[in-house]
């Protein structure tokens, strides 16, 4: 059984040192996770290394939507809309706990980008291209109907609204669930493992990578027949090492999101709206919060810790003021925020960030290094299929080995084994009954079921088995259950892994982070046997993440 426990990191490293892989994937975001799952389920011996934590880059900093790319229709990118639109339903059915349908309203105002006629036609084409099921096809609203759905929107000049379905997700959890499924199927994956160099054979072909364990500082070699770089915004660093950085250029663009409590911004209905400068922005209710984003600006700063600037913040606040004028939202109402950097490829330098294609592309260098770039969260499974198809074709030509075609289309991800979206409703009911019998509060049980899906039974078990320990340690028993699960089954090694990417709490429940950070850090230090220096280092990392998330502390 392939493990995914932080207590067994050395076992994963030993496996990397001893064997030769068919495929080594560099990058543990959604693209790398998708490639690992597609690759291992076709019978390829697969490994993944990620220099930070899984999903620490762009894959935990998106708008958290598995969406069909309505705005690509505006740019006549028909193929992207058709492909990505169809993928939404696949992603949803394979992991209904981590992706949920969300009706989105697109209001149109006098002088705005969208009008009733063009929106109606656009959404009809969208429904057709994306193969949208009957119950989720677009509706058109009069101004009165639109205001009834969301009274907060700008009434002046309102001409009506389009109403259509998008899918809401937790991008980091989607990534980790895909990675866990790959590991369950036999892939070996490790975070905090940086590819510092590529290895070449006598013919000058890539045959692996030199990996540095960012926890211990040890370096070791990992050999593989094929190396795929899915390193996102770091893609050109490896292409440079490989001497293959030519042709299309990598452009980095930054997007930021702001989070408000429902009290400050009581939005009931997800809204997709255009701003006075023509950019499109989402405002989305999520639990007892509302979040708004995104911006789209060229970025040249720190790739590890991008943060919102005062300009970014004010741009979003102005946009909110434009669409929701009665709200009178101020900077002081912001609870938390996040900034993400996207990697987009383009021929030239003159394009606006919003105009650069989001299409994924595969580059094969003379040395055989495969680099995959661009793309969207929604299309991760299809991107992975394309990348592994390329590898399989090469192996057939070079070694006459035949591998199957992709079989991830109907493969539930970890936690998704609940009988699809229909089965998930019954699963939820059964688990809530079970939680009642275990005297677990309904609100807590519901949160855990929605977060962990089919794996929630394990969480309940851990909770029961560690209740007494939680009492002795003075730690909330449900926090402890999630933490132990994270360390044992999701390779959580640092407090930031737990608070930012496994629970999403830094963005959507920042007070919970503040309340539990000391208990969590102390328990992890004891469990993972950190020395004092390590504990202080990881503690500081979390404090920095908290500071970055709080926009009132912007420089």
Coordinates of C-alpha atoms in Angstrom, one line a residue:
X1 CA 0.0 0.0 0.0
X2 CA 1.4 3.4 -1.0
X3 CA 1.4 5.7 2.0
X4 CA 0.5 9.3 2.2
X5 CA 1.5 10.0 5.8
X6 CA 3.9 12.7 7.1
X7 CA 5.3 10.1 9.5
X8 CA 6.4 8.0 6.5
X9 CA 8.2 10.6 4.4
X10 CA 11.4 8.7 4.5
X11 CA 9.7 5.6 3.0
X12 CA 8.6 7.7 0.0
X13 CA 12.1 9.1 -0.4
X14 CA 13.6 5.6 -0.3
X15 CA 11.2 4.4 -3.0
X16 CA 12.3 7.3 -5.2
X17 CA 16.0 6.5 -4.6
X18 CA 15.7 2.8 -5.3
X19 CA 13.6 2.4 -8.4
X20 CA 13.3 3.8 -11.9
X21 CA 10.0 5.5 -12.7
X22 CA 8.2 5.5 -16.0
X23 CA 7.1 9.1 -15.3
X24 CA 8.3 11.7 -13.0
X25 CA 6.0 14.7 -12.6
X26 CA 7.5 17.9 -11.3
X27 CA 4.8 20.1 -9.7
X28 CA 2.1 19.2 -7.3
X29 CA -0.7 21.6 -8.3
X30 CA -3.9 20.5 -10.0
X31 CA -2.1 19.8 -13.3
X32 CA 0.5 17.6 -11.7
X33 CA -2.0 15.8 -9.6
X34 CA -4.2 15.1 -12.7
X35 CA -1.2 13.8 -14.7
X36 CA -0.2 11.5 -11.8
X37 CA -3.7 10.0 -11.6
X38 CA -4.0 9.6 -15.4
X39 CA -0.5 8.1 -15.6
X40 CA -0.7 5.6 -12.8
X41 CA -4.2 4.4 -13.8
X42 CA -2.7 3.4 -17.2
X43 CA -0.1 1.2 -15.5
X44 CA 2.9 3.7 -15.6
X45 CA 5.1 3.7 -12.5
X46 CA 4.6 7.3 -11.5
X47 CA 6.2 9.8 -9.0
X48 CA 5.4 13.4 -8.2
X49 CA 7.6 16.0 -6.5
X50 CA 6.5 19.4 -5.3
X51 CA 8.9 22.0 -3.9
X52 CA 6.3 23.6 -1.6
X53 CA 3.1 22.0 -0.4
X54 CA 0.6 20.5 -2.8
X55 CA -1.6 23.2 -4.4
X56 CA 0.6 25.9 -2.6
X57 CA 0.8 27.9 -5.8
X58 CA -1.9 28.9 -8.2
X59 CA -4.0 25.8 -7.3
X60 CA -5.1 27.2 -4.0
X61 CA -5.4 30.8 -5.1
X62 CA -8.0 30.7 -7.9
X63 CA -11.6 32.0 -7.9
X64 CA -12.6 28.5 -6.7
X65 CA -14.9 27.9 -9.6
X66 CA -15.0 24.9 -11.9
X67 CA -16.5 27.2 -14.6
X68 CA -17.2 26.9 -18.2
X69 CA -15.4 30.0 -19.4
X70 CA -18.3 32.1 -20.5
X71 CA -15.9 35.0 -21.3
X72 CA -14.0 32.8 -23.7
X73 CA -17.2 32.9 -25.8
X74 CA -16.8 36.7 -26.0
X75 CA -13.3 36.0 -27.4
X76 CA -14.7 33.4 -29.8
X77 CA -12.6 30.6 -28.3
X78 CA -15.3 28.1 -29.1
X79 CA -13.2 25.0 -28.7
X80 CA -12.2 26.0 -25.1
X81 CA -15.8 26.6 -24.2
X82 CA -17.0 23.3 -25.6
X83 CA -14.2 21.3 -24.0
X84 CA -14.1 23.0 -20.6
X85 CA -17.9 23.2 -20.4
X86 CA -18.3 19.4 -20.7
X87 CA -15.5 18.8 -18.2
X88 CA -17.4 20.7 -15.4
X89 CA -20.0 17.9 -15.2
X90 CA -17.3 15.2 -15.1
X91 CA -15.3 17.0 -12.3
X92 CA -18.6 17.3 -10.4
X93 CA -19.7 13.7 -10.7
X94 CA -16.2 12.4 -9.8
X95 CA -16.1 14.5 -6.6
X96 CA -19.5 15.9 -5.6
X97 CA -18.2 16.6 -2.1
X98 CA -15.7 19.1 -3.4
X99 CA -17.6 20.6 -6.3
X100 CA -21.2 21.9 -6.2
X101 CA -23.5 23.6 -8.8
X102 CA -24.1 27.3 -8.2
X103 CA -26.6 29.4 -10.1
X104 CA -24.9 32.5 -11.3
X105 CA -26.6 35.8 -12.2
X106 CA -25.2 38.0 -14.9
X107 CA -27.0 41.4 -14.7
X108 CA -26.8 43.8 -17.6
X109 CA -27.1 47.5 -17.4
X110 CA -27.4 50.3 -19.9
X111 CA -24.0 50.9 -21.5
X112 CA -22.6 47.7 -20.1
X113 CA -20.7 45.0 -22.0
X114 CA -23.6 42.6 -22.0
X115 CA -27.2 43.3 -23.2
X116 CA -30.3 41.1 -23.1
X117 CA -30.1 40.0 -26.7
X118 CA -26.4 39.1 -26.8
X119 CA -26.5 37.5 -23.4
X120 CA -29.5 35.4 -24.4
X121 CA -27.8 34.2 -27.5
X122 CA -24.4 33.8 -25.7
X123 CA -25.9 31.6 -23.0
X124 CA -27.9 29.6 -25.5
X125 CA -24.7 28.9 -27.5
X126 CA -22.9 28.2 -24.1
X127 CA -25.6 25.6 -23.1
X128 CA -25.2 23.9 -26.5
X129 CA -21.4 23.9 -26.6
X130 CA -21.0 22.8 -22.9
X131 CA -23.7 20.1 -23.2
X132 CA -25.6 21.6 -20.2
X133 CA -28.3 19.3 -18.8
X134 CA -31.9 20.5 -19.1
X135 CA -32.4 21.4 -15.5
X136 CA -29.4 23.7 -15.6
X137 CA -30.0 25.6 -18.8
X138 CA -30.0 29.3 -18.8
X139 CA -33.0 31.5 -17.9
X140 CA -33.5 35.2 -18.7
X141 CA -34.8 37.6 -16.1
X142 CA -36.6 41.0 -16.3
X143 CA -35.1 43.8 -14.2
X144 CA -37.8 43.1 -11.5
X145 CA -37.0 39.3 -11.4
X146 CA -33.3 40.1 -11.2
X147 CA -33.8 42.4 -8.2
X148 CA -36.0 39.8 -6.6
X149 CA -33.1 37.3 -6.8
X150 CA -30.6 39.8 -5.5
X151 CA -31.9 43.1 -4.2
X152 CA -28.3 44.4 -3.6
X153 CA -27.5 44.9 -7.3
X154 CA -27.4 48.3 -8.9
X155 CA -31.0 49.2 -9.9
X156 CA -30.2 52.2 -12.0
X157 CA -30.0 51.3 -15.7
X158 CA -30.8 47.6 -15.0
X159 CA -32.1 46.0 -18.2
X160 CA -32.4 42.4 -16.9
X161 CA -30.1 39.4 -16.2
X162 CA -29.0 36.1 -17.5
X163 CA -29.1 33.1 -15.1
X164 CA -27.0 30.1 -15.6
X165 CA -25.1 27.4 -13.6
X166 CA -21.5 27.4 -12.7
X167 CA -19.7 25.0 -10.2
X168 CA -18.2 26.1 -7.0
X169 CA -15.2 24.2 -5.7
X170 CA -12.4 24.3 -3.1
X171 CA -9.4 24.3 -5.5
X172 CA -6.8 23.1 -2.9
X173 CA -9.0 20.3 -1.7
X174 CA -9.8 19.3 -5.3
X175 CA -6.1 19.1 -5.9
X176 CA -5.4 17.0 -2.8
X177 CA -8.3 14.6 -3.5
X178 CA -7.0 14.0 -7.0
X179 CA -3.4 13.4 -5.6
X180 CA -4.7 11.1 -2.9
X181 CA -6.5 9.0 -5.5
X182 CA -3.3 8.8 -7.6
X183 CA -1.4 7.6 -4.4
X184 CA -4.2 5.1 -3.7
X185 CA -3.7 3.7 -7.2
X186 CA 0.1 3.4 -6.6
X187 CA 1.7 6.7 -7.4
X188 CA 4.4 8.1 -5.1
X189 CA 4.0 11.8 -4.2
X190 CA 6.0 14.0 -1.9
X191 CA 5.7 17.7 -1.0
X192 CA 8.6 19.9 0.0
X193 CA 10.8 18.2 -2.6
X194 CA 12.4 20.5 -5.1
X195 CA 13.8 19.5 -8.5
X196 CA 17.0 21.5 -8.3
X197 CA 18.4 20.1 -11.6
X198 CA 17.6 17.7 -14.4
X199 CA 19.6 14.5 -15.1
X200 CA 20.7 13.5 -18.6
X201 CA 21.9 10.2 -20.1
X202 CA 24.9 9.9 -22.5
X203 CA 22.7 10.9 -25.5
X204 CA 21.7 14.1 -23.8
X205 CA 18.2 13.0 -23.1
X206 CA 16.4 13.8 -19.8
X207 CA 16.4 10.7 -17.6
X208 CA 15.4 12.1 -14.2
X209 CA 15.9 14.9 -11.7
X210 CA 18.1 15.8 -8.7
X211 CA 15.7 16.4 -5.8
X212 CA 16.4 18.4 -2.7
X213 CA 14.4 17.5 0.4
X214 CA 13.4 21.0 1.7
X215 CA 12.8 19.6 5.2
X216 CA 16.2 17.9 5.8
X217 CA 18.3 19.6 3.1
X218 CA 19.3 16.1 1.6
X219 CA 19.6 15.8 -2.1
X220 CA 19.2 12.6 -4.1
X221 CA 18.6 11.5 -7.7
X222 CA 15.3 10.2 -9.1
X223 CA 15.5 8.4 -12.4
X224 CA 12.6 8.2 -14.9
X225 CA 12.0 7.3 -18.5
X226 CA 9.9 10.5 -19.0
X227 CA 10.0 13.8 -17.1
X228 CA 6.9 16.1 -17.2
X229 CA 7.2 19.6 -15.8
X230 CA 3.8 20.8 -14.6
X231 CA 5.4 23.5 -12.5
X232 CA 3.1 26.4 -13.5
X233 CA 4.7 29.7 -12.8
X234 CA 8.1 28.1 -12.3
X235 CA 8.0 26.4 -15.7
X236 CA 10.6 28.6 -17.4
X237 CA 13.1 28.0 -14.5
X238 CA 13.3 24.3 -15.6
X239 CA 13.2 25.2 -19.3
X240 CA 16.2 27.5 -18.7
X241 CA 18.1 24.7 -16.9
X242 CA 17.2 22.4 -19.9
X243 CA 18.4 25.1 -22.4
X244 CA 14.9 24.9 -24.1
X245 CA 13.5 28.3 -23.1
X246 CA 12.6 29.6 -26.5
X247 CA 9.5 30.4 -28.6
X248 CA 6.5 31.4 -26.6
X249 CA 7.1 33.4 -23.5
X250 CA 5.7 32.8 -20.0
X251 CA 3.7 35.8 -18.8
X252 CA 2.7 36.0 -15.1
X253 CA -0.6 37.7 -14.2
X254 CA -1.9 38.2 -10.7
X255 CA -5.5 37.9 -9.5
X256 CA -6.7 38.8 -6.0
X257 CA -9.9 38.1 -4.0
X258 CA -11.3 39.7 -0.9
X259 CA -13.4 38.0 1.7
X260 CA -16.2 39.6 3.8
X261 CA -18.5 38.3 6.5
X262 CA -22.1 37.8 5.5
X263 CA -23.0 40.5 8.1
X264 CA -20.9 43.1 6.2
X265 CA -21.9 41.9 2.7
X266 CA -25.2 39.8 2.9
X267 CA -25.1 38.5 -0.7
X268 CA -27.5 35.7 -1.3
X269 CA -26.9 35.1 -5.0
X270 CA -23.7 34.6 -6.9
X271 CA -23.2 37.5 -9.3
X272 CA -20.9 37.8 -12.4
X273 CA -20.6 41.4 -13.4
X274 CA -18.7 43.8 -15.6
X275 CA -16.9 46.7 -14.1
X276 CA -16.7 50.2 -15.7
X277 CA -13.3 49.3 -17.3
X278 CA -14.8 46.1 -19.0
X279 CA -13.2 43.5 -16.6
X280 CA -15.5 40.8 -15.3
X281 CA -15.7 40.1 -11.6
X282 CA -17.4 37.4 -9.5
X283 CA -19.1 38.0 -6.1
X284 CA -19.9 34.7 -4.5
X285 CA -21.6 33.7 -1.3
X286 CA -19.8 30.8 0.5
X287 CA -21.2 29.6 3.9
X288 CA -21.3 32.7 6.1
X289 CA -18.9 34.7 3.9
X290 CA -18.9 36.5 0.6
X291 CA -15.8 36.7 -1.6
X292 CA -15.2 38.9 -4.6
X293 CA -12.5 38.8 -7.3
X294 CA -10.5 38.7 -9.5
X295 CA -8.1 41.3 -10.8
X296 CA -5.9 40.6 -13.8
X297 CA -2.6 42.4 -13.9
X298 CA 0.9 41.6 -15.1
X299 CA 3.1 40.4 -12.2
X300 CA 6.8 40.4 -11.6
X301 CA 7.1 40.1 -7.8
X302 CA 7.7 37.3 -5.3
X303 CA 6.2 34.1 -6.8
X304 CA 6.2 32.3 -3.5
X305 CA 4.1 34.8 -1.6
X306 CA 2.1 37.1 -3.9
X307 CA 0.0 39.5 -2.0
X308 CA -2.7 42.1 -2.7
X309 CA -1.6 45.7 -3.1
X310 CA -3.6 48.7 -1.9
X311 CA -4.4 49.3 -5.6
X312 CA -5.7 45.8 -6.0
X313 CA -7.8 46.1 -2.9
X314 CA -9.2 49.5 -4.0
X315 CA -10.0 48.2 -7.5
X316 CA -12.2 45.4 -6.0
X317 CA -13.8 47.8 -3.5
X318 CA -14.6 50.3 -6.3
X319 CA -16.1 47.4 -8.4
X320 CA -18.3 46.3 -5.4
X321 CA -19.4 49.9 -5.0
X322 CA -20.3 50.1 -8.7
X323 CA -22.5 46.9 -8.6
X324 CA -23.7 47.0 -5.0
X325 CA -23.9 50.8 -4.3
X326 CA -26.2 50.5 -1.2
X327 CA -23.6 48.3 0.6
X328 CA -21.1 51.1 1.3
X329 CA -18.4 48.4 1.8
X330 CA -15.1 49.8 3.3
X331 CA -11.6 48.4 3.6
X332 CA -12.3 47.8 7.3
X333 CA -15.0 45.2 6.3
X334 CA -12.4 42.9 4.7
X335 CA -11.8 39.8 6.8
X336 CA -9.1 38.1 4.7
X337 CA -7.8 38.0 1.1
X338 CA -5.6 35.9 -1.2
X339 CA -3.6 36.6 -4.3
X340 CA -2.7 34.1 -7.0
X341 CA -0.3 34.2 -10.0
X342 CA -1.2 32.5 -13.2
X343 CA 1.2 31.3 -15.9
X344 CA 0.1 32.1 -19.4
X345 CA 2.0 31.6 -22.6
X346 CA 2.0 34.2 -25.4
X347 CA 3.9 35.1 -28.5
X348 CA 4.4 38.8 -27.9
X349 CA 4.4 41.4 -25.2
X350 CA 1.6 43.7 -26.3
X351 CA -1.5 41.8 -25.1
X352 CA -3.6 42.7 -22.1
X353 CA -3.5 40.1 -19.4
X354 CA -7.2 39.3 -20.0
X355 CA -6.6 38.7 -23.7
X356 CA -3.9 36.0 -23.4
X357 CA -5.3 32.6 -24.2
X358 CA -5.9 30.2 -21.3
X359 CA -5.5 27.2 -23.6
X360 CA -3.1 24.5 -22.3
X361 CA 0.0 23.7 -24.4
X362 CA 2.6 21.0 -24.3
X363 CA 6.2 21.8 -25.2
X364 CA 8.7 19.0 -26.0
X365 CA 12.3 20.0 -25.8
X366 CA 15.2 18.5 -27.7
X367 CA 16.2 16.6 -24.5
X368 CA 12.8 15.1 -24.2
X369 CA 11.6 17.3 -21.3
X370 CA 7.8 17.7 -21.5
X371 CA 6.5 21.0 -20.2
X372 CA 2.7 21.6 -19.9
X373 CA 1.4 25.2 -19.3
X374 CA -1.6 27.3 -19.5
X375 CA -5.0 25.8 -19.0
X376 CA -7.6 26.2 -16.3
X377 CA -8.6 24.4 -13.1
X378 CA -11.7 23.1 -14.8
X379 CA -9.8 21.4 -17.6
X380 CA -7.2 19.7 -15.4
X381 CA -8.4 16.1 -16.3
X382 CA -8.3 16.7 -20.1
X383 CA -4.9 18.4 -19.8
X384 CA -3.6 15.4 -17.9
X385 CA -5.0 13.1 -20.6
X386 CA -3.2 15.0 -23.4
X387 CA 0.1 15.0 -21.5
X388 CA 0.0 11.3 -20.8
X389 CA -1.2 10.5 -24.3
X390 CA 2.0 12.2 -25.5
X391 CA 4.2 10.1 -23.1
X392 CA 2.4 6.8 -24.1
X393 CA 2.8 7.6 -27.8
X394 CA 6.6 8.2 -27.2
X395 CA 7.0 4.9 -25.2
X396 CA 5.2 3.0 -27.9
X397 CA 7.6 4.4 -30.5
X398 CA 10.7 4.0 -28.5
X399 CA 10.2 0.8 -26.5
X400 CA 7.2 -0.8 -28.2
X401 CA 5.3 -0.8 -24.9
X402 CA 1.5 -0.4 -25.2
X403 CA -0.5 1.4 -22.5
X404 CA -4.2 1.9 -22.3
X405 CA -6.1 5.1 -23.1
X406 CA -7.1 7.4 -20.3
X407 CA -9.7 6.0 -17.9
X408 CA -10.2 8.9 -15.5
X409 CA -13.5 10.2 -17.1
X410 CA -15.7 8.1 -14.7
X411 CA -13.2 7.6 -11.9
X412 CA -14.2 9.1 -8.6
X413 CA -11.4 11.1 -6.9
X414 CA -10.6 10.4 -3.2
X415 CA -13.8 11.1 -1.1
X416 CA -15.8 11.0 -4.3
X417 CA -16.8 7.4 -4.1
X418 CA -20.4 8.2 -3.0
X419 CA -22.4 7.3 -6.1
X420 CA -22.0 10.6 -8.0
X421 CA -24.0 13.7 -7.2
X422 CA -27.3 11.8 -6.7
X423 CA -25.7 9.2 -4.4
X424 CA -24.0 12.0 -2.4
X425 CA -27.4 13.2 -1.1
X426 CA -28.3 9.8 0.4
X427 CA -24.7 9.4 1.7
X428 CA -25.0 12.7 3.5
X429 CA -28.3 11.7 5.1
X430 CA -26.8 8.4 6.3
X431 CA -23.7 10.0 7.7
X432 CA -25.7 12.7 9.5
X433 CA -27.7 9.9 11.1
X434 CA -24.5 8.2 12.1
X435 CA -23.1 11.5 13.5
X436 CA -26.2 12.0 15.6
X437 CA -25.8 8.5 17.1
X438 CA -22.2 9.5 17.9
X439 CA -23.4 12.8 19.5
X440 CA -21.5 14.9 16.9
X441 CA -23.2 18.3 16.5
X442 CA -25.0 18.4 13.2
X443 CA -23.3 21.6 12.0
X444 CA -19.9 20.1 12.5
X445 CA -20.9 16.8 10.9
X446 CA -22.2 18.6 7.9
X447 CA -19.0 20.6 7.5
X448 CA -16.9 17.4 7.7
X449 CA -19.1 15.5 5.2
X450 CA -19.0 18.4 2.7
X451 CA -15.2 18.7 3.1
X452 CA -14.1 15.0 3.2
X453 CA -17.0 13.2 1.3
X454 CA -16.6 9.5 1.3
X455 CA -13.6 9.7 3.7
X456 CA -15.7 11.2 6.5
X457 CA -16.1 7.9 8.3
X458 CA -12.4 7.9 9.0
X459 CA -12.7 11.4 10.5
X460 CA -15.5 10.2 12.8
X461 CA -13.4 7.2 13.8
X462 CA -10.3 9.4 14.6
X463 CA -12.5 11.8 16.6
X464 CA -13.8 8.9 18.7
X465 CA -10.4 7.3 19.2
X466 CA -8.7 10.6 20.2
X467 CA -11.4 12.3 22.3
X468 CA -9.6 11.6 25.5
X469 CA -6.2 12.7 24.1
X470 CA -7.8 16.0 22.9
X471 CA -9.0 16.6 26.4
X472 CA -5.6 15.9 27.9
X473 CA -3.9 18.1 25.3
X474 CA -6.5 20.9 25.7
X475 CA -7.2 20.9 21.9
X476 CA -10.6 21.0 20.3
X477 CA -11.4 17.3 19.5
X478 CA -12.7 18.0 16.0
X479 CA -9.6 20.2 15.2
X480 CA -7.5 17.2 16.4
X481 CA -9.5 14.8 14.2
X482 CA -8.9 16.9 11.1
X483 CA -5.2 17.4 12.0
X484 CA -4.5 13.7 12.6
X485 CA -6.3 12.8 9.4
X486 CA -4.3 15.5 7.5
X487 CA -1.0 14.2 8.8
X488 CA -1.8 10.5 8.3
X489 CA -3.7 10.7 4.9
X490 CA -2.9 14.0 3.3
X491 CA 0.8 14.6 3.9
X492 CA 0.3 17.6 6.1
X493 CA 3.8 18.6 7.4
X494 CA 3.5 22.2 8.5
X495 CA 0.8 24.3 10.2
X496 CA 0.3 26.3 6.9
X497 CA -0.5 23.1 5.0
X498 CA -3.3 22.4 7.5
X499 CA -4.7 25.9 7.9
X500 CA -4.3 27.2 4.3
X501 CA -4.7 24.2 1.9
X502 CA -6.4 21.3 3.8
X503 CA -9.1 23.3 5.6
X504 CA -9.1 26.6 3.7
X505 CA -9.6 28.3 7.0
X506 CA -7.1 31.1 6.5
X507 CA -9.3 32.5 3.8
X508 CA -12.8 31.6 5.0
X509 CA -12.5 31.3 8.8
X510 CA -9.5 33.4 9.9
X511 CA -10.7 33.6 13.5
X512 CA -10.7 29.8 13.7
X513 CA -7.0 29.8 12.6
X514 CA -6.2 32.4 15.3
X515 CA -8.0 30.4 18.0
X516 CA -6.4 27.1 17.2
X517 CA -2.9 27.9 15.8
X518 CA -1.0 27.4 19.0
X519 CA -2.7 24.1 19.9
X520 CA -2.1 22.8 16.3
X521 CA 1.5 23.8 16.2
X522 CA 2.3 22.3 19.6
X523 CA 0.6 19.0 18.7
X524 CA 2.4 18.8 15.3
X525 CA 5.7 19.6 16.9
X526 CA 5.3 16.7 19.3
X527 CA 3.9 14.3 16.8
X528 CA 6.4 15.0 14.0
X529 CA 9.3 15.4 16.5
X530 CA 10.4 18.9 15.4
X531 CA 13.2 20.6 17.2
X532 CA 12.7 24.1 18.7
X533 CA 14.2 25.9 15.6
X534 CA 11.9 24.0 13.2
X535 CA 8.9 24.8 15.4
X536 CA 9.7 28.5 15.4
X537 CA 10.3 28.5 11.7
X538 CA 6.9 26.9 10.9
X539 CA 5.2 29.1 13.5
X540 CA 6.7 32.2 11.7
X541 CA 5.5 30.9 8.3
X542 CA 1.9 30.7 9.6
X543 CA 2.2 34.2 11.2
X544 CA 3.4 35.6 7.8
X545 CA 0.5 33.9 6.0
X546 CA -2.0 35.4 8.5
X547 CA -0.4 38.8 8.0
X548 CA -0.6 38.6 4.2
X549 CA -4.2 37.5 4.3
X550 CA -5.2 40.5 6.3
X551 CA -5.5 43.4 4.0
X552 CA -5.6 46.0 6.8
X553 CA -2.0 45.2 7.3
X554 CA -0.9 46.0 3.8
X555 CA 2.1 48.2 3.4

